[in-house]
Short mmCIF file of C-alpha atoms (C1' of nucleotides) in Angstrom, two decimals:
data_model
loop_
_atom_site.label_atom_id
_atom_site.label_comp_id
_atom_site.label_asym_id
_atom_site.label_seq_id
_atom_site.Cartn_x
_atom_site.Cartn_y
_atom_site.Cartn_z
CA GLN A 13 22.31 46.07 168.35
CA ALA A 14 20.28 45.19 171.35
CA GLY A 15 18.29 42.08 170.86
CA GLY A 16 21.23 40.12 169.68
CA CYS A 17 21.84 41.31 166.17
CA SER A 18 25.12 43.02 166.73
CA VAL A 19 27.54 40.44 165.46
CA ALA A 20 28.70 41.36 162.03
CA VAL A 21 28.44 38.30 159.93
CA SER A 22 27.89 38.39 156.27
CA CYS A 23 25.44 35.86 155.14
CA PRO A 24 26.45 33.88 152.15
CA ALA A 25 24.57 35.73 149.48
CA HIS A 26 25.14 33.07 146.96
CA SER A 27 23.35 33.34 143.73
CA ALA A 28 22.04 29.85 143.54
CA GLY A 29 20.16 28.26 146.37
CA LEU A 30 21.24 30.27 149.34
CA ALA A 31 22.20 27.74 151.85
CA PHE A 32 23.01 27.77 155.52
CA PRO A 33 24.26 30.61 157.60
CA ASP A 34 28.00 30.84 157.91
CA TRP A 35 28.24 29.05 161.20
CA ALA A 36 26.84 25.97 159.63
CA TYR A 37 29.89 25.60 157.46
CA LYS A 38 32.79 27.44 158.87
CA ALA A 39 34.83 26.49 161.86
CA GLU A 40 35.85 30.06 162.52
CA SER A 41 32.30 31.27 162.66
CA SER A 42 31.08 28.61 165.01
CA PRO A 43 33.00 29.21 168.20
CA GLY A 44 33.17 26.91 171.12
CA SER A 45 33.62 23.24 170.78
CA ARG A 46 31.95 22.81 167.49
CA GLN A 47 34.66 23.33 164.95
CA ASN A 48 36.07 21.03 162.40
CA GLN A 49 33.40 18.43 162.61
CA LEU A 50 32.98 16.10 159.74
CA TRP A 51 29.47 17.12 158.88
CA HIS A 52 30.57 20.78 158.80
CA PHE A 53 33.17 19.77 156.32
CA ILE A 54 30.72 17.79 154.22
CA LEU A 55 28.42 20.79 154.10
CA GLU A 56 31.34 22.96 153.22
CA LEU A 57 32.24 20.81 150.24
CA LEU A 58 28.63 20.58 149.22
CA GLN A 59 28.45 24.32 149.12
CA GLN A 60 31.29 24.77 146.68
CA GLU A 61 30.87 24.25 143.01
CA GLU A 62 34.45 23.19 142.52
CA PHE A 63 33.76 19.98 144.40
CA ARG A 64 30.69 19.11 142.46
CA HIS A 65 32.45 16.23 140.81
CA VAL A 66 33.51 14.88 144.18
CA ILE A 67 30.40 15.33 146.27
CA ALA A 68 27.05 16.84 145.38
CA TRP A 69 23.47 17.20 146.42
CA GLN A 70 21.33 14.53 144.96
CA GLN A 71 18.34 15.65 143.07
CA GLY A 72 15.32 13.91 144.40
CA GLU A 73 15.23 13.46 148.11
CA TYR A 74 15.64 16.59 150.10
CA GLY A 75 18.95 16.78 151.89
CA GLU A 76 20.35 13.80 150.11
CA PHE A 77 23.85 13.87 148.77
CA VAL A 78 26.14 11.54 146.87
CA ILE A 79 29.80 11.04 147.37
CA LYS A 80 30.94 10.68 143.81
CA ASP A 81 34.58 10.21 144.62
CA PRO A 82 34.83 8.61 148.06
CA GLU A 83 38.59 8.40 148.25
CA GLU A 84 38.95 12.01 147.20
CA VAL A 85 36.55 13.19 149.88
CA ALA A 86 38.51 11.11 152.35
CA ARG A 87 41.75 12.63 151.15
CA LEU A 88 40.34 16.13 151.53
CA TRP A 89 39.05 15.34 154.99
CA GLY A 90 42.36 13.82 155.96
CA GLN A 91 44.05 16.94 154.72
CA ARG A 92 41.82 19.09 156.86
CA LYS A 93 42.43 17.01 159.95
CA CYS A 94 46.06 16.31 159.23
CA LYS A 95 45.36 12.63 158.93
CA PRO A 96 47.13 11.53 155.77
CA GLN A 97 46.06 7.95 156.35
CA MET A 98 42.40 8.81 156.06
CA ASN A 99 40.39 6.78 153.63
CA TYR A 100 36.75 6.16 152.85
CA ASP A 101 36.56 3.14 155.11
CA LYS A 102 37.44 5.28 158.10
CA LEU A 103 35.51 8.30 157.01
CA SER A 104 32.41 6.24 156.48
CA ARG A 105 32.74 4.86 160.01
CA ALA A 106 32.62 8.41 161.27
CA LEU A 107 29.57 9.04 159.14
CA ARG A 108 27.95 5.96 160.61
CA TYR A 109 28.37 7.39 164.08
CA TYR A 110 26.04 10.14 162.91
CA TYR A 111 23.20 7.71 162.49
CA ASN A 112 22.41 7.43 166.17
CA LYS A 113 22.93 11.12 166.61
CA ARG A 114 20.39 11.66 163.91
CA ILE A 115 22.58 13.99 161.96
CA LEU A 116 22.71 11.69 158.98
CA HIS A 117 21.21 8.54 157.74
CA LYS A 118 21.94 6.23 154.91
CA THR A 119 19.89 6.09 151.78
CA LYS A 120 19.61 2.38 151.44
CA GLY A 121 20.25 0.88 148.08
CA LYS A 122 21.97 3.98 146.75
CA ARG A 123 25.69 3.70 146.67
CA PHE A 124 27.64 6.36 148.59
CA THR A 125 24.43 8.19 149.25
CA TYR A 126 23.55 9.74 152.58
CA LYS A 127 20.96 12.14 153.78
CA PHE A 128 21.14 15.00 156.20
CA ASN A 129 18.61 15.37 158.93
CA PHE A 130 18.35 19.12 158.76
CA SER A 131 16.05 19.66 161.66
CA LYS A 132 18.59 18.02 163.91
CA LEU A 133 21.30 20.07 162.34
CA ILE A 134 19.71 23.38 163.11
CA PHE A 135 19.25 22.55 166.76
CA LEU A 136 22.74 21.28 167.11
CA ASN A 137 24.14 24.53 165.92
CA CYS A 138 21.83 26.97 167.48
CA PRO A 139 19.11 25.65 169.73
CA LEU A 140 15.82 27.42 169.35
CA TRP A 141 17.32 29.71 166.81
CA ASP A 142 14.84 28.78 164.16
CA VAL A 143 11.76 28.62 166.30
CA ARG A 144 11.86 31.96 167.95
CA CYS A 145 10.66 34.15 165.15
CA PRO A 146 7.07 33.71 164.13
CA SER A 147 7.45 36.84 162.06
CA PRO A 148 10.44 38.49 160.47
CA LEU A 149 12.29 40.87 162.70
CA PRO A 150 12.59 44.43 161.51
CA GLY A 151 15.66 44.75 159.37
CA ALA A 152 16.34 41.08 159.55
CA GLY A 153 15.47 40.53 155.96
CA SER A 154 18.84 41.49 154.64
CA LEU A 155 20.63 39.39 157.16
CA CYS A 156 20.65 35.65 157.41
CA HIS A 157 17.99 33.62 155.91
CA PRO A 158 17.66 31.18 158.71
CA LEU A 159 16.45 28.31 156.71
CA ALA A 160 18.09 26.80 153.77
CA LEU A 161 17.69 24.34 151.04
CA PRO A 162 20.07 22.23 149.15
CA PRO A 163 20.35 23.71 145.71
CA SER A 164 18.69 20.67 144.32
CA MET A 165 15.43 21.85 145.73
CA PRO A 166 13.38 24.52 144.05
CA SER A 167 14.78 27.02 146.45
CA GLN A 168 12.14 29.14 147.99
CA VAL A 169 14.28 30.48 150.72
CA GLY A 170 12.29 32.52 153.11
CA VAL A 171 12.33 34.03 156.50
CA PRO A 172 10.29 32.57 159.31
CA GLY A 173 6.73 33.60 159.03
CA ASP A 174 6.96 33.60 155.31
CA PRO A 175 3.83 31.86 154.17
CA GLY A 176 5.82 30.17 151.50
CA LEU A 177 7.77 28.45 154.19
CA ALA A 178 5.04 27.02 156.27
CA GLY A 179 3.35 24.55 154.02
CA GLY A 180 5.01 21.53 152.61
CA HIS A 181 8.42 22.85 153.33
CA PRO A 182 10.63 20.44 155.19
CA TRP A 183 11.63 23.23 157.50
CA GLY A 184 8.10 24.30 158.05
CA GLN A 185 7.50 21.98 160.89
CA VAL A 186 10.63 23.22 162.54
CA ALA A 187 9.85 26.86 162.11
CA LEU A 188 6.37 26.32 163.37
CA SER A 189 7.26 23.97 166.14
CA PRO A 190 5.27 24.06 169.36
CA HIS A 191 8.34 25.43 171.05
CA CYS A 192 7.60 28.76 169.51
CA HIS A 193 6.86 30.36 172.83
CA VAL A 194 10.05 29.36 174.48
CA PRO A 195 11.91 32.51 175.44
CA PHE A 196 14.89 32.91 173.25
CA HIS A 197 18.24 33.75 174.72
CA PRO A 198 20.71 33.26 171.95
CA PRO A 199 24.29 32.55 172.85
CA SER A 200 26.77 35.04 171.48
CA TRP A 201 27.78 32.86 168.60
CA CYS A 202 24.18 32.50 167.68
CA GLN A 203 23.26 36.14 167.50
CA ALA A 204 24.65 36.65 164.07
CA CYS A 205 21.64 35.06 162.59
CA CYS A 206 19.12 37.18 164.29
"C1'" DA B 22 29.62 -1.52 150.04
"C1'" DA B 23 27.86 -1.12 154.35
"C1'" DC B 24 27.51 -2.07 159.28
"C1'" DG B 25 28.84 -1.61 164.09
"C1'" DG B 26 31.85 -3.27 168.20
"C1'" DA B 27 36.01 -2.23 170.40
"C1'" DA B 28 39.96 0.23 171.62
"C1'" DA B 29 42.71 4.34 171.22
"C1'" DC B 30 43.62 9.13 170.60
"C1'" DG B 31 43.85 14.34 171.50
"C1'" DC C 13 33.46 13.84 173.17
"C1'" DG C 14 34.20 13.19 168.06
"C1'" DT C 15 36.42 11.00 165.68
"C1'" DT C 16 40.51 7.48 164.01
"C1'" DT C 17 41.98 2.99 163.56
"C1'" DC C 18 41.13 -1.75 162.91
"C1'" DC C 19 38.41 -5.49 161.79
"C1'" DG C 20 34.91 -9.32 161.76
"C1'" DT C 21 30.34 -9.88 159.79
"C1'" DT C 22 26.54 -9.37 156.49
#
DNA sequence: AACGGAAACG
DNA sequence: CGTTTCCGTT
């Protein structure tokens, strides 16, 4: 319990391509001011197979996804936010605001295709969360896998310190960032992933 | 389709 | 603040 692992959060133990910890998707598991954001919602849809025909990870570039049915995604988003007048024109404006924030960027030339900047994502949700553990904590193995891959990638999901993670992995540079020695004081909502 | 300024909203 | 709304421009 001590050390910040007390919060009972079940990690999504999905069969295929274990993705992000719960707080990355779900409003209720990311307390504070960070609920109901558009990119949460996008991730949420991306996670569910039933929306595969609407939005899906793009094979190829890591973190890239395609909105297959733009107006449907907009409708869903509008439903979530109680904005019945939502459409793709407006939704895409919101997505464009993510460019400067470095949460997303556009894949030029590919229609309705965007790409997540995952390293930014992880820090937004839980600063230093992914850089604190050079080696797996005892008993942490069954808990959250801190790093995740879109299912399109050959998912070698590992814990920090996993050799398989370090090389060539897009997260590797994050996990092995020079900030490794920064003392880690996780906020309460962050402890679930310890 | 995609971009980004501007104003407004909660 | 993170959008929503609207719109002129490319």
